[in-house]
Short mmCIF file of C-alpha atoms in Angstrom, two decimals:
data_model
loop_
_atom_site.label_atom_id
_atom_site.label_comp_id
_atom_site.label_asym_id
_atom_site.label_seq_id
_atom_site.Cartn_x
_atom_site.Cartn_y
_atom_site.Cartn_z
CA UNK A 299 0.00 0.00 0.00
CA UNK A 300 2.25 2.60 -1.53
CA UNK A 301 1.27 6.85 -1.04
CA UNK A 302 -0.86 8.31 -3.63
CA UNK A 303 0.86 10.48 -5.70
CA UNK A 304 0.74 14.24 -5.78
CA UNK A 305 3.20 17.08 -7.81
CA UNK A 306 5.34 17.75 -4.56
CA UNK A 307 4.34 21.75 -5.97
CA UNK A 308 1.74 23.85 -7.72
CA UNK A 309 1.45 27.06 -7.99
CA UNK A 310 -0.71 30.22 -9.36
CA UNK A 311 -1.73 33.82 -9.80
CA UNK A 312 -5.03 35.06 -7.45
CA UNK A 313 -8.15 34.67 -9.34
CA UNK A 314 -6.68 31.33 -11.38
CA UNK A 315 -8.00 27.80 -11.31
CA UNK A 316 -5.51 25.54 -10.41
CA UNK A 317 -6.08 21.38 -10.75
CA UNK A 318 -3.76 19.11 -8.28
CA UNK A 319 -3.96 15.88 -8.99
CA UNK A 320 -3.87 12.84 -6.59
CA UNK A 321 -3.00 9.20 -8.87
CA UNK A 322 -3.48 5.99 -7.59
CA UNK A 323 -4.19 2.62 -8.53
CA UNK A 324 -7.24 0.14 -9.12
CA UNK A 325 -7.29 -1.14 -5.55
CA UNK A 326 -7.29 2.92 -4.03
CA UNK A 327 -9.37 5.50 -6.02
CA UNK A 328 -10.08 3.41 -8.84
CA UNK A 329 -12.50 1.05 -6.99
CA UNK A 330 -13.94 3.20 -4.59
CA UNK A 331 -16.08 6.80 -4.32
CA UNK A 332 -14.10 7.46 -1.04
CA UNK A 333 -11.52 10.22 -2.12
CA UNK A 334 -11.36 12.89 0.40
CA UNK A 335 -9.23 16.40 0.13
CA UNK A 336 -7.44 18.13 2.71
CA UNK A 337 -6.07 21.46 3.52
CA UNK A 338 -3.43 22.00 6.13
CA UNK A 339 -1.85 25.77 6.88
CA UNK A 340 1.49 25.44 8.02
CA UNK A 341 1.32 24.84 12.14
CA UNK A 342 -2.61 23.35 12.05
CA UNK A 343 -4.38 20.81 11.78
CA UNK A 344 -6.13 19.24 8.34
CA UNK A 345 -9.29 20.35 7.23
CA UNK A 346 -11.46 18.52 5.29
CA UNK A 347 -12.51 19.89 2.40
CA UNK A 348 -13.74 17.38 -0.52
CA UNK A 349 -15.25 14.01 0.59
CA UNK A 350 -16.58 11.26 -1.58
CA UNK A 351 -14.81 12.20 -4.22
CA UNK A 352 -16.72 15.41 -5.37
CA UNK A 353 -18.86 16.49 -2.22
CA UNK A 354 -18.24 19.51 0.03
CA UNK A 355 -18.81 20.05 3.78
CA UNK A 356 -21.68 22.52 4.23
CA UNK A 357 -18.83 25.37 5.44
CA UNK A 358 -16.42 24.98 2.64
CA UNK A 359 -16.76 27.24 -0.35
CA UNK A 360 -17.50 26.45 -3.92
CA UNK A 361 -14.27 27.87 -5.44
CA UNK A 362 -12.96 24.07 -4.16
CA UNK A 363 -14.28 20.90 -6.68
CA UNK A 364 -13.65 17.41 -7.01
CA UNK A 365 -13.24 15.11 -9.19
CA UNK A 366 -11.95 11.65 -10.85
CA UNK A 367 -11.10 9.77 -13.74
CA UNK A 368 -10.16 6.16 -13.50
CA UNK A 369 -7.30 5.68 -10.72
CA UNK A 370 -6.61 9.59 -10.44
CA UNK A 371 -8.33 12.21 -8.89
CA UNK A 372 -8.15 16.15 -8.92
CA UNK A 373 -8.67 19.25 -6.74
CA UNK A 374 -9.72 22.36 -8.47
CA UNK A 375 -9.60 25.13 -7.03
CA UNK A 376 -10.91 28.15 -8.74
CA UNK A 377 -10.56 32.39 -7.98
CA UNK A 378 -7.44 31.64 -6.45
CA UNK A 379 -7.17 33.40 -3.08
CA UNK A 380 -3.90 33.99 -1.06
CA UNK A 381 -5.41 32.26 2.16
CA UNK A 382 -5.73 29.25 -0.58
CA UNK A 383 -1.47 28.70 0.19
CA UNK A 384 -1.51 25.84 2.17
CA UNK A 385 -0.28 22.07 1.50
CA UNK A 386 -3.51 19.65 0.41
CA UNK A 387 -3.49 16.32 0.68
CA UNK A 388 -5.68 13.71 -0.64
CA UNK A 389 -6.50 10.40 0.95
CA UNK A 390 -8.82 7.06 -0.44
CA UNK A 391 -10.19 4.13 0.92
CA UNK A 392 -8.13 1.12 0.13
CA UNK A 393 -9.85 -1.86 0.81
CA UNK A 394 -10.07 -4.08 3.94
CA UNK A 395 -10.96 -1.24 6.17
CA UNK A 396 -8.02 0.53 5.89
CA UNK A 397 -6.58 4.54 3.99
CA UNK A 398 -4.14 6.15 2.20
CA UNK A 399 -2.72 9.24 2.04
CA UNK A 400 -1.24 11.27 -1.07
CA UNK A 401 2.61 12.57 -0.41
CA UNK A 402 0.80 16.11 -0.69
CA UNK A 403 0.92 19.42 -2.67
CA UNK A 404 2.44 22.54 -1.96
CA UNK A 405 0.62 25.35 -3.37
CA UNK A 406 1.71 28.61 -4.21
CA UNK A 407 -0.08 31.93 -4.74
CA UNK A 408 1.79 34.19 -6.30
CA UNK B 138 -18.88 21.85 20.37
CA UNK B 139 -16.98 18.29 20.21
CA UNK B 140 -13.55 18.12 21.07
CA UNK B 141 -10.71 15.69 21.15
CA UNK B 142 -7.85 15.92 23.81
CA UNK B 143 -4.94 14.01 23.03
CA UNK B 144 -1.70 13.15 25.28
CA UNK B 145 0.89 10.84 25.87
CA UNK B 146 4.76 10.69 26.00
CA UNK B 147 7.13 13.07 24.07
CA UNK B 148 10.32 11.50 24.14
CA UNK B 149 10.87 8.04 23.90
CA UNK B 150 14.29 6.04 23.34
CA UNK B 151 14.82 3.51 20.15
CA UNK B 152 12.83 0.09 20.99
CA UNK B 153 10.61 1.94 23.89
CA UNK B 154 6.66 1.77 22.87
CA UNK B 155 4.74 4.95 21.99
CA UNK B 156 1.35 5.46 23.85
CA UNK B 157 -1.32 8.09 23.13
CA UNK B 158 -4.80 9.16 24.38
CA UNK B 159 -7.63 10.88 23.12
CA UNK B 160 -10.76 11.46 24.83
CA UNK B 161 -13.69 12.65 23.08
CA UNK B 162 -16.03 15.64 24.72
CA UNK B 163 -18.92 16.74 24.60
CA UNK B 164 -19.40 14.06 21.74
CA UNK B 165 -20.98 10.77 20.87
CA UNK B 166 -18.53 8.03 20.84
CA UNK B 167 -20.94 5.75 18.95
CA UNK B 168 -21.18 6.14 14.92
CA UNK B 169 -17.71 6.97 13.80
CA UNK B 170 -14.31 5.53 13.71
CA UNK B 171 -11.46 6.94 15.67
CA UNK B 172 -8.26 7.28 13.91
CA UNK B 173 -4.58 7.91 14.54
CA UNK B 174 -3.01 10.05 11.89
CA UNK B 175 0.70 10.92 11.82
CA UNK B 176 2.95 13.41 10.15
CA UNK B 177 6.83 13.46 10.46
CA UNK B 178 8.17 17.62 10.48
CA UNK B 179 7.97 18.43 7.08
CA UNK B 180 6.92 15.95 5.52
CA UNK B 181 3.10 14.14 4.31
CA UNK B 182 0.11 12.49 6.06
CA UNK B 183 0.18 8.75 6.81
CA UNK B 184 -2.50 6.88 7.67
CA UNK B 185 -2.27 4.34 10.99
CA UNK B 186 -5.49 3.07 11.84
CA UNK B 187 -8.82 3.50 13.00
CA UNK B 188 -11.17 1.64 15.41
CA UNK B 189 -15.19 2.05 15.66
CA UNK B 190 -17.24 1.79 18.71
CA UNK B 191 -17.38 -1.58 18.62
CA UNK B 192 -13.90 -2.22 19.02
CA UNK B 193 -12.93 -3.05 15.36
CA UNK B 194 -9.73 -1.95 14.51
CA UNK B 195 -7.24 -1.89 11.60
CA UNK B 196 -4.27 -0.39 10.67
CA UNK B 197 -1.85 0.25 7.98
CA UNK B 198 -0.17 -2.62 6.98
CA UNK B 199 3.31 -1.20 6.91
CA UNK B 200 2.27 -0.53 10.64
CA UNK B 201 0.28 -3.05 11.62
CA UNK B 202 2.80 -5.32 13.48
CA UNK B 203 3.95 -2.53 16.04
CA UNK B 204 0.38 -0.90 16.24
CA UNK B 205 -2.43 -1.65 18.85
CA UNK B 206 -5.56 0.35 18.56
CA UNK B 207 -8.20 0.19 21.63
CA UNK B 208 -10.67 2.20 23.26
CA UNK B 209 -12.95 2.33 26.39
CA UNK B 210 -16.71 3.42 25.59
CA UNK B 211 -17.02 4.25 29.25
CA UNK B 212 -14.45 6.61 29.18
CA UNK B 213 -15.11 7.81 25.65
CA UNK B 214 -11.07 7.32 25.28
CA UNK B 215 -9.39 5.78 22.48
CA UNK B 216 -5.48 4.73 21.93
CA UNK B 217 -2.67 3.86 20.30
CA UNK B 218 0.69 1.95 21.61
CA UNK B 219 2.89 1.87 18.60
CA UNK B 220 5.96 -0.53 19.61
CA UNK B 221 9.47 -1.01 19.03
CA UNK B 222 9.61 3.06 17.83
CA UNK B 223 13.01 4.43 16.19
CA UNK B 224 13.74 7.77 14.80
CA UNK B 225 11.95 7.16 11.76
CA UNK B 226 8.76 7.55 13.77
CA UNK B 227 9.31 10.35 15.48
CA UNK B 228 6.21 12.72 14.11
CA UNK B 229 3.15 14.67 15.39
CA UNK B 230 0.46 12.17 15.98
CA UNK B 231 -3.25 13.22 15.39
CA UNK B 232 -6.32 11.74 16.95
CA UNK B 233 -9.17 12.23 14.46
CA UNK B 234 -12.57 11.06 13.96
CA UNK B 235 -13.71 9.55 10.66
CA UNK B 236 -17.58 10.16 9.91
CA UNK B 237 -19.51 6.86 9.11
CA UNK B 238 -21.97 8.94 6.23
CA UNK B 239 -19.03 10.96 4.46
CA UNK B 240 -15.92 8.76 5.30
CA UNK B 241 -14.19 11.98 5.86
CA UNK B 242 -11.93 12.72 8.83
CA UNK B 243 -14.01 15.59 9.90
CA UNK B 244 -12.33 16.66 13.18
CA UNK B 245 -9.08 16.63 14.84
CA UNK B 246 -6.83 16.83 18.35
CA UNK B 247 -4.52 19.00 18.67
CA UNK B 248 -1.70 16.75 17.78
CA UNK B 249 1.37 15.58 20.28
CA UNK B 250 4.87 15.64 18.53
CA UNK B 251 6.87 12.23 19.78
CA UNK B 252 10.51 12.53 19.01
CA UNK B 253 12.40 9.47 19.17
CA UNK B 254 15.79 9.99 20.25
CA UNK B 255 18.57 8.12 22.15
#
């Protein structure tokens, strides 16, 4: 059960879209609807901000979408912001009860 | 609002075993599983394991030899002993609670960095 992969970096210009990407394989993302998307600012905790795949906690805006295509999934995140600079991770449900995690993306607003 | 309070050791030696609590307040315990998350400085998120109300557990299975995940419903307390540690698991460990209806980790402690040092 390797790490899902992410670009270690990303970045943009405010009011971009920017996709990150999270690949996997056919036992991770590719056989389940259980990717979820995290945001971490450096010094706190995650926040969860995509789950099943494409679905967004009531409190998180609608500039952040989800998405998938066979084993790999994407972030977009659209009007880039400057409180948007964070690392994101995604994580999947890999079978037998257990998770992965993505090695994460650092994203940049310029 | 719910909370989770974690603690445990902060410095352990190479072969000593980690241990961690979280308590849950002002929470249900039942309904969700309750999962250990860890991060080394600098680096990614890894997954360790979760356990449900029941007392089902699983971890990751580049952990799971080392890694013993219980709780106690009465106390509405779950832990993790992680054994045999060495520097490469020095990290900050999260509590967390996984919802059963989005299979997100919606909420988290505050995290408790464990360095691993001789």
């Amino acid at each position: 059960q390797s790490a899902l992969t992410q670009p270690a970096s990303v970045s943009g210009s405010p009011g971009q879209s920017i996709t990150l990407s999270c690949t996997g394989t056919s036992s991770d993302i590719g056989s389940y609807y259980l990717v979820s998307w995290y945001q971490q600012h450096p010094g706190k905790v995650p926040k969860l901000i995509i789950y099943e795949d494409f679905k967004r906690p009531s409190t998180i805006s609608n500039r952040f979408s989800g998405s998938k295509s066979g084993n790999t999934a994407s972030l977009t995140i659209s009007g880039l912001r400057t409180e948007d600079e964070a690392d994101y991770y995604c994580c999947s449900y890999a079978g037998n009860d257990t998770y992965v995690f993505g090695s994460g993306t650092k994203l940049t607003v310029l | 609002q719910v909370q989770l309070q974690q603690w445990g050791a902060g410095l352990l030696k190479p072969s000593e075993t980690l241990s961690l609590t979280c308590a849950v307040y002002n929470g249900s315990f039942s309904g969700y599983y309750w999962t250990w998350v860890r991060q080394p400085p600098g680096k990614g998120l890894e997954w360790i394991g979760q356990i449900n109300h029941r007392g089902n557990a699983n971890s990751s299975p580049s952990l799971k030899s080392r890694v013993t995940i219980s709780e106690d419903m009465s106390k509405n307390q779950f832990s993790l002993k992680l054994s045999s540690v060495t520097a490469v698991d020095t990290a900050v460990y999260y509590c967390a609670r996984r919802s059963l209806v989005t299979r997100g980790i919606d909420l988290w402690g505050q995290g408790t960095l464990v360095t691993v040092s001789s």
